[in-house]
Short mmCIF file of C-alpha atoms in Angstrom, two decimals:
data_model
loop_
_atom_site.label_atom_id
_atom_site.label_comp_id
_atom_site.label_asym_id
_atom_site.label_seq_id
_atom_site.Cartn_x
_atom_site.Cartn_y
_atom_site.Cartn_z
CA MET A 1262 -0.01 0.01 0.00
CA ARG A 1263 0.96 3.68 -0.32
CA ALA A 1264 1.72 5.43 2.98
CA LEU A 1265 3.40 8.54 4.31
CA VAL A 1266 6.52 7.43 6.24
CA PHE A 1267 9.13 9.17 8.37
CA GLU A 1268 12.33 7.41 9.40
CA GLN A 1269 13.70 9.98 11.83
CA PHE A 1270 11.95 12.42 14.17
CA GLY A 1271 11.56 15.76 12.50
CA GLY A 1272 12.98 14.23 9.33
CA PRO A 1273 11.72 13.83 5.78
CA LEU A 1274 8.15 12.65 5.16
CA THR A 1275 7.91 10.56 2.00
CA VAL A 1276 5.17 8.51 0.32
CA GLN A 1277 6.41 4.91 0.06
CA GLN A 1278 5.13 1.46 -0.80
CA VAL A 1279 4.91 -0.51 2.46
CA PRO A 1280 3.34 -3.86 3.43
CA ASP A 1281 -0.44 -4.01 3.87
CA PRO A 1282 -1.57 -4.47 7.49
CA ALA A 1283 -3.40 -7.63 8.61
CA PRO A 1284 -6.25 -7.62 11.15
CA ALA A 1285 -5.69 -8.87 14.70
CA PRO A 1286 -8.07 -11.67 15.73
CA ASP A 1287 -10.31 -9.06 17.44
CA GLY A 1288 -9.57 -6.27 14.97
CA VAL A 1289 -10.23 -5.06 11.49
CA VAL A 1290 -8.38 -3.43 8.62
CA VAL A 1291 -10.06 -0.30 7.27
CA GLU A 1292 -9.55 1.04 3.76
CA VAL A 1293 -9.03 4.71 4.52
CA GLY A 1294 -11.49 7.07 2.85
CA ALA A 1295 -10.23 10.20 4.66
CA SER A 1296 -7.75 11.05 7.38
CA GLY A 1297 -7.42 14.33 9.28
CA VAL A 1298 -4.11 16.13 9.66
CA CYS A 1299 -3.94 16.95 13.35
CA ARG A 1300 -1.44 18.68 15.68
CA SER A 1301 -1.14 15.35 17.52
CA ASP A 1302 0.38 13.87 14.31
CA TRP A 1303 2.88 16.72 14.38
CA HIS A 1304 3.79 15.77 17.96
CA ALA A 1305 4.38 12.16 16.81
CA TRP A 1306 6.61 13.28 13.92
CA SER A 1307 8.49 15.68 16.26
CA GLY A 1308 9.39 12.85 18.68
CA HIS A 1309 7.15 13.94 21.54
CA ASP A 1310 5.40 10.56 21.94
CA PRO A 1311 7.39 7.67 23.53
CA ASP A 1312 5.11 5.04 21.86
CA VAL A 1313 6.28 5.94 18.34
CA VAL A 1314 8.87 3.48 16.89
CA LEU A 1315 10.70 4.32 13.68
CA PRO A 1316 10.07 3.99 10.80
CA HIS A 1317 6.55 5.20 11.28
CA VAL A 1318 3.27 6.06 9.48
CA PRO A 1319 1.29 8.82 11.28
CA GLY A 1320 -2.45 9.43 11.20
CA HIS A 1321 -5.17 8.82 13.80
CA GLU A 1322 -8.34 10.68 12.63
CA LEU A 1323 -9.94 8.37 10.08
CA ALA A 1324 -13.03 7.11 8.36
CA GLY A 1325 -13.39 4.45 5.74
CA THR A 1326 -14.64 1.02 4.74
CA VAL A 1327 -14.00 -2.25 6.56
CA ALA A 1328 -11.70 -4.29 4.24
CA ALA A 1329 -10.78 -7.28 6.43
CA VAL A 1330 -12.16 -8.73 9.67
CA GLY A 1331 -10.46 -10.78 12.37
CA ASP A 1332 -11.79 -14.17 13.40
CA ARG A 1333 -13.15 -13.04 16.71
CA VAL A 1334 -15.01 -9.95 15.46
CA ARG A 1335 -18.78 -10.29 15.73
CA GLY A 1336 -20.33 -6.92 15.04
CA TRP A 1337 -18.71 -5.80 11.78
CA SER A 1338 -18.43 -7.02 8.20
CA VAL A 1339 -16.44 -6.18 5.10
CA GLY A 1340 -17.98 -3.16 3.43
CA ASP A 1341 -19.23 -1.41 6.58
CA TRP A 1342 -18.63 2.36 6.72
CA VAL A 1343 -16.92 3.23 10.00
CA THR A 1344 -14.94 5.64 12.07
CA ALA A 1345 -13.24 5.16 15.43
CA PRO A 1346 -11.92 7.23 18.32
CA PHE A 1347 -8.15 7.73 18.30
CA VAL A 1348 -7.94 5.75 21.57
CA CYS A 1349 -8.77 2.14 20.78
CA ALA A 1350 -9.81 0.65 24.15
CA CYS A 1351 -9.33 -2.96 25.23
CA GLY A 1352 -12.86 -3.20 26.68
CA THR A 1353 -11.85 -5.26 29.68
CA CYS A 1354 -9.59 -3.21 32.02
CA PRO A 1355 -11.08 -1.39 35.03
CA PRO A 1356 -11.49 2.02 33.25
CA CYS A 1357 -13.14 0.28 30.30
CA ARG A 1358 -15.50 -1.59 32.58
CA ASP A 1359 -16.41 1.78 34.13
CA GLY A 1360 -17.25 3.19 30.69
CA ASP A 1361 -14.04 5.23 30.41
CA GLY A 1362 -12.36 3.67 27.41
CA GLN A 1363 -10.65 6.98 26.53
CA VAL A 1364 -8.24 6.29 29.42
CA CYS A 1365 -7.96 2.52 28.82
CA LEU A 1366 -4.92 0.98 30.56
CA ARG A 1367 -4.14 -1.21 27.51
CA GLN A 1368 -5.11 1.25 24.79
CA THR A 1369 -3.72 1.28 21.30
CA GLN A 1370 -3.63 4.37 19.07
CA PRO A 1371 -3.22 4.24 15.29
CA GLY A 1372 -0.50 6.64 14.33
CA PHE A 1373 1.21 6.26 17.72
CA THR A 1374 1.37 2.70 19.09
CA HIS A 1375 1.27 1.33 15.53
CA TRP A 1376 1.15 2.58 11.96
CA GLY A 1377 -1.69 5.00 11.30
CA SER A 1378 -4.05 6.27 8.66
CA PHE A 1379 -1.86 8.41 6.39
CA ALA A 1380 -2.09 5.31 4.20
CA GLN A 1381 -4.46 3.32 2.02
CA TYR A 1382 -5.19 0.89 4.87
CA VAL A 1383 -4.98 0.97 8.68
CA ALA A 1384 -5.42 -1.73 11.34
CA LEU A 1385 -7.70 -1.07 14.34
CA ASP A 1386 -7.84 -3.24 17.45
CA ALA A 1387 -10.84 -4.50 19.49
CA ALA A 1388 -13.25 -3.63 16.70
CA ASP A 1389 -16.38 -4.63 18.60
CA VAL A 1390 -15.48 -2.08 21.29
CA ASN A 1391 -14.13 0.75 19.15
CA LEU A 1392 -15.79 1.00 15.74
CA VAL A 1393 -18.63 3.50 15.17
CA ALA A 1394 -21.05 3.08 12.27
CA LEU A 1395 -21.30 6.10 10.05
CA PRO A 1396 -24.68 7.57 9.13
CA GLU A 1397 -25.31 7.37 5.40
CA ASP A 1398 -25.35 11.15 5.01
CA LEU A 1399 -22.02 11.74 6.80
CA GLY A 1400 -19.24 11.67 4.26
CA PHE A 1401 -15.74 10.35 4.95
CA PRO A 1402 -13.97 13.80 5.10
CA VAL A 1403 -16.37 15.05 7.82
CA ALA A 1404 -16.43 11.72 9.69
CA ALA A 1405 -12.61 11.65 9.75
CA SER A 1406 -12.57 15.02 11.52
CA LEU A 1407 -14.65 13.57 14.35
CA GLY A 1408 -12.13 10.97 15.55
CA CYS A 1409 -9.85 13.25 17.51
CA ARG A 1410 -10.52 16.98 17.34
CA PHE A 1411 -14.31 17.18 17.23
CA ALA A 1412 -14.99 14.23 19.58
CA THR A 1413 -12.31 15.46 21.95
CA ALA A 1414 -13.83 18.90 21.96
CA PHE A 1415 -17.34 17.51 22.43
CA ARG A 1416 -16.43 15.57 25.54
CA ALA A 1417 -14.16 18.31 26.89
CA VAL A 1418 -17.01 20.87 26.70
CA THR A 1419 -20.00 18.70 27.61
CA GLY A 1420 -18.61 15.84 29.71
CA VAL A 1421 -15.54 17.23 31.47
CA GLY A 1422 -16.16 20.99 31.48
CA ARG A 1423 -19.94 20.49 31.89
CA ALA A 1424 -20.68 23.80 30.12
CA ALA A 1425 -24.29 24.84 30.69
CA PRO A 1426 -26.59 27.19 28.83
CA GLY A 1427 -25.78 30.82 29.56
CA GLU A 1428 -22.34 30.08 31.01
CA TRP A 1429 -19.27 31.77 29.61
CA VAL A 1430 -16.73 29.47 27.90
CA ALA A 1431 -13.27 30.73 27.00
CA VAL A 1432 -11.58 28.75 24.22
CA VAL A 1433 -7.82 29.44 24.10
CA GLY A 1434 -6.33 28.40 20.77
CA CYS A 1435 -8.59 28.10 17.73
CA GLY A 1436 -7.06 25.39 15.68
CA GLY A 1437 -9.16 22.34 14.76
CA VAL A 1438 -9.97 21.27 18.29
CA GLY A 1439 -10.50 24.88 19.47
CA LEU A 1440 -12.91 25.71 16.64
CA SER A 1441 -14.71 22.46 17.38
CA ALA A 1442 -14.95 23.49 21.05
CA VAL A 1443 -16.42 26.88 20.03
CA GLN A 1444 -19.07 25.18 17.92
CA VAL A 1445 -19.93 22.61 20.59
CA ALA A 1446 -20.15 25.24 23.39
CA VAL A 1447 -22.47 27.37 21.26
CA GLY A 1448 -24.46 24.26 20.41
CA VAL A 1449 -25.18 23.62 24.11
CA GLY A 1450 -26.23 27.21 24.68
CA ALA A 1451 -23.06 28.66 26.23
CA ARG A 1452 -21.58 32.08 25.42
CA VAL A 1453 -18.11 31.87 23.95
CA VAL A 1454 -14.97 34.04 24.01
CA ALA A 1455 -12.46 32.67 21.51
CA VAL A 1456 -8.75 33.59 21.81
CA ASP A 1457 -6.18 33.20 19.03
CA PRO A 1458 -3.44 35.46 17.56
CA SER A 1459 -4.37 34.46 13.99
CA PRO A 1460 -6.88 36.71 12.22
CA GLY A 1461 -8.07 33.78 10.09
CA ALA A 1462 -8.66 31.59 13.15
CA ARG A 1463 -10.57 34.41 14.89
CA GLU A 1464 -12.72 34.90 11.79
CA LEU A 1465 -13.61 31.21 11.73
CA ALA A 1466 -14.33 31.25 15.50
CA ARG A 1467 -16.76 34.09 15.00
CA ALA A 1468 -18.36 32.14 12.14
CA MET A 1469 -18.75 29.20 14.54
CA GLY A 1470 -20.70 31.43 16.92
CA ALA A 1471 -18.15 32.99 19.26
CA GLU A 1472 -19.61 36.14 20.84
CA HIS A 1473 -16.19 37.74 21.28
CA VAL A 1474 -12.82 37.04 19.64
CA LEU A 1475 -9.54 38.19 21.16
CA THR A 1476 -5.87 38.02 20.41
CA SER A 1477 -5.08 37.17 24.04
CA THR A 1478 -6.86 36.24 27.25
CA GLY A 1479 -6.27 39.69 28.71
CA GLY A 1480 -9.85 40.84 28.15
CA VAL A 1481 -11.71 37.69 29.13
CA VAL A 1482 -12.37 38.60 32.76
CA GLU A 1483 -13.81 42.00 31.84
CA LEU A 1484 -15.95 40.76 28.89
CA THR A 1485 -17.46 37.94 30.95
CA GLY A 1486 -18.25 39.99 34.03
CA GLY A 1487 -15.71 38.34 36.30
CA GLY A 1488 -14.20 35.47 34.36
CA ALA A 1489 -15.25 32.42 32.37
CA HIS A 1490 -17.14 29.56 33.98
CA VAL A 1491 -15.22 27.11 31.79
CA ALA A 1492 -11.90 27.68 30.05
CA LEU A 1493 -10.21 25.28 27.65
CA ASP A 1494 -6.60 25.30 26.57
CA CYS A 1495 -6.94 23.84 23.11
CA LEU A 1496 -3.47 24.62 21.92
CA GLY A 1497 -1.26 23.07 24.57
CA SER A 1498 1.62 25.19 25.79
CA PRO A 1499 2.81 26.35 29.19
CA ALA A 1500 1.69 29.93 28.35
CA THR A 1501 -1.83 29.02 27.14
CA CYS A 1502 -2.42 26.62 30.03
CA GLU A 1503 -1.60 29.30 32.58
CA ALA A 1504 -3.58 31.97 30.71
CA SER A 1505 -6.62 29.71 30.55
CA ILE A 1506 -6.58 29.14 34.33
CA ARG A 1507 -6.14 32.87 35.02
CA SER A 1508 -9.20 33.69 32.87
CA LEU A 1509 -11.59 31.83 35.21
CA ARG A 1510 -14.03 33.26 37.73
CA PRO A 1511 -14.26 31.75 41.24
CA ARG A 1512 -15.18 28.05 41.15
CA GLY A 1513 -14.48 27.95 37.40
CA ARG A 1514 -13.34 24.83 35.53
CA HIS A 1515 -10.16 24.67 33.47
CA VAL A 1516 -9.99 21.82 30.93
CA GLN A 1517 -6.59 20.96 29.48
CA VAL A 1518 -7.21 19.62 25.97
CA GLY A 1519 -4.02 20.50 24.05
CA LEU A 1520 -1.03 18.20 24.61
CA LEU A 1521 1.77 19.46 26.86
CA PRO A 1522 4.86 17.39 26.06
CA PRO A 1523 7.52 17.84 28.77
CA SER A 1524 10.09 18.73 26.07
CA GLN A 1525 8.28 22.05 25.56
CA GLY A 1526 8.53 22.94 29.27
CA ARG A 1527 6.26 22.49 32.28
CA ALA A 1528 3.24 24.74 32.74
CA ALA A 1529 3.42 27.13 35.70
CA VAL A 1530 0.01 26.34 37.16
CA PRO A 1531 -0.97 29.21 39.51
CA MET A 1532 -1.94 27.04 42.42
CA GLU A 1533 -2.50 30.07 44.67
CA LEU A 1534 -5.46 30.98 42.42
CA VAL A 1535 -6.64 27.38 42.29
CA VAL A 1536 -6.89 27.40 46.08
CA ALA A 1537 -8.16 30.96 46.56
CA ARG A 1538 -10.86 30.71 43.88
CA GLU A 1539 -11.60 26.98 44.36
CA LEU A 1540 -10.87 26.28 40.71
CA ALA A 1541 -11.10 22.83 39.15
CA VAL A 1542 -8.13 21.85 36.93
CA LEU A 1543 -9.18 18.99 34.67
CA GLY A 1544 -7.78 16.94 31.81
CA SER A 1545 -9.64 15.59 28.78
CA HIS A 1546 -8.33 12.81 26.58
CA GLY A 1547 -10.61 12.00 23.67
CA MET A 1548 -13.96 10.24 23.79
CA ALA A 1549 -14.88 6.57 23.90
CA ALA A 1550 -16.85 5.02 21.04
CA GLN A 1551 -19.82 4.35 23.34
CA ASP A 1552 -20.23 8.11 23.82
CA TYR A 1553 -20.49 8.98 20.11
CA PRO A 1554 -24.34 8.70 19.81
CA ALA A 1555 -24.96 11.96 21.72
CA MET A 1556 -22.62 13.78 19.41
CA LEU A 1557 -23.98 12.14 16.28
CA SER A 1558 -27.55 12.98 17.29
CA MET A 1559 -26.65 16.66 17.62
CA ILE A 1560 -25.02 16.54 14.18
CA ALA A 1561 -28.09 14.84 12.71
CA ALA A 1562 -30.31 17.53 14.24
CA GLY A 1563 -28.19 20.32 12.74
CA ARG A 1564 -27.14 21.65 16.14
CA LEU A 1565 -23.51 20.85 15.29
CA ARG A 1566 -21.96 21.24 11.84
CA PRO A 1567 -18.49 19.65 11.72
CA GLN A 1568 -18.53 20.03 7.94
CA ASP A 1569 -18.10 23.79 8.40
CA LEU A 1570 -14.70 23.16 9.97
CA VAL A 1571 -13.20 21.23 7.03
CA THR A 1572 -11.45 23.96 5.06
CA ARG A 1573 -8.99 21.92 2.96
CA GLU A 1574 -8.92 18.49 1.29
CA LEU A 1575 -5.59 17.14 0.04
CA PRO A 1576 -4.14 14.02 -1.58
CA LEU A 1577 -1.64 11.84 0.27
CA ALA A 1578 1.17 13.27 -1.85
CA GLU A 1579 0.65 16.66 -0.11
CA ALA A 1580 0.41 15.24 3.42
CA GLY A 1581 4.06 15.80 4.31
CA PRO A 1582 4.09 19.58 3.90
CA ALA A 1583 0.62 19.81 5.51
CA LEU A 1584 1.89 17.95 8.58
CA VAL A 1585 5.05 20.06 8.92
CA GLU A 1586 2.99 23.26 8.69
CA VAL A 1587 0.03 22.10 10.77
CA GLY A 1588 -1.83 25.00 12.36
CA ARG A 1589 -0.82 27.59 9.75
CA THR A 1590 -4.00 27.11 7.72
CA PRO A 1591 -7.17 27.82 9.76
CA GLY A 1592 -9.68 25.02 10.06
CA VAL A 1593 -9.31 21.29 9.53
CA THR A 1594 -7.20 19.73 6.80
CA VAL A 1595 -8.28 16.26 5.58
CA LEU A 1596 -6.54 13.81 3.27
CA THR A 1597 -9.10 12.41 0.85
CA SER A 1598 -7.17 10.57 -1.90
CA PHE A 1599 -4.55 7.89 -1.40
#
């Protein structure tokens, strides 16, 4: 199969012919119809993830058609249209039994623990636990964008941050996951302040329903009458993490969504404010397959429009430059031909 490969961290990204994957007994192989280009893939290429073994094929946001099925798979057949969360849960460890597959103790992640979806085919483990059937009217490019950024934002806003109608939500960093968070927060009736230095990102955030758009968090407290009820760091840097926490009102909830690799420095969490204001500092790591129905129902009802976030579709041949420059083009970039 054709796949985008890198053989050193931060090194060249080239399209090569590599062996086709085979399904595990409980897994499937999916013929990739679309794959999102995400900042997390950039982290893998940059060497920030200890699970990545070279040479490597990145890619973890995907949608496509089941092409091969393992002997122990019961719920899926060749030809099914599917997507999957980027965390493939085992289904049997204590967190999985509690319904928290996104923090599975034996998780696998395409594009990290094994070769990913910047390729014609990708293997996914524990298919009966992790695959999500696609509605007929949800195309592969939009479905691929759900697997990490949109689903992660949905759970971060609704499940972890518990944003309620009328509350102020500050979204710090308006890349793919940040714009998704803006749209989800507006979809549940919250009022949104979006923060990003990029004019293009701020324009898209306003189009997604943000009430205010800012270049920094400096004006959040004043605009919201005392601070946000919920603030999300959707970029992932020591500076944006601290700024997000400082933008909260008393008893506010900070949700860390963007990755914070130690190689980029540790965030200086202002614990004196956490104590004095009784703030909650929370992490959010994707969303399990069993939680997709609530998100898909809001998409079907038109309350969420992930299709509005897909701003660029590219062939596999252009995936390398897109990955190196991730974040420079506002919106979500999706690979759609392989």
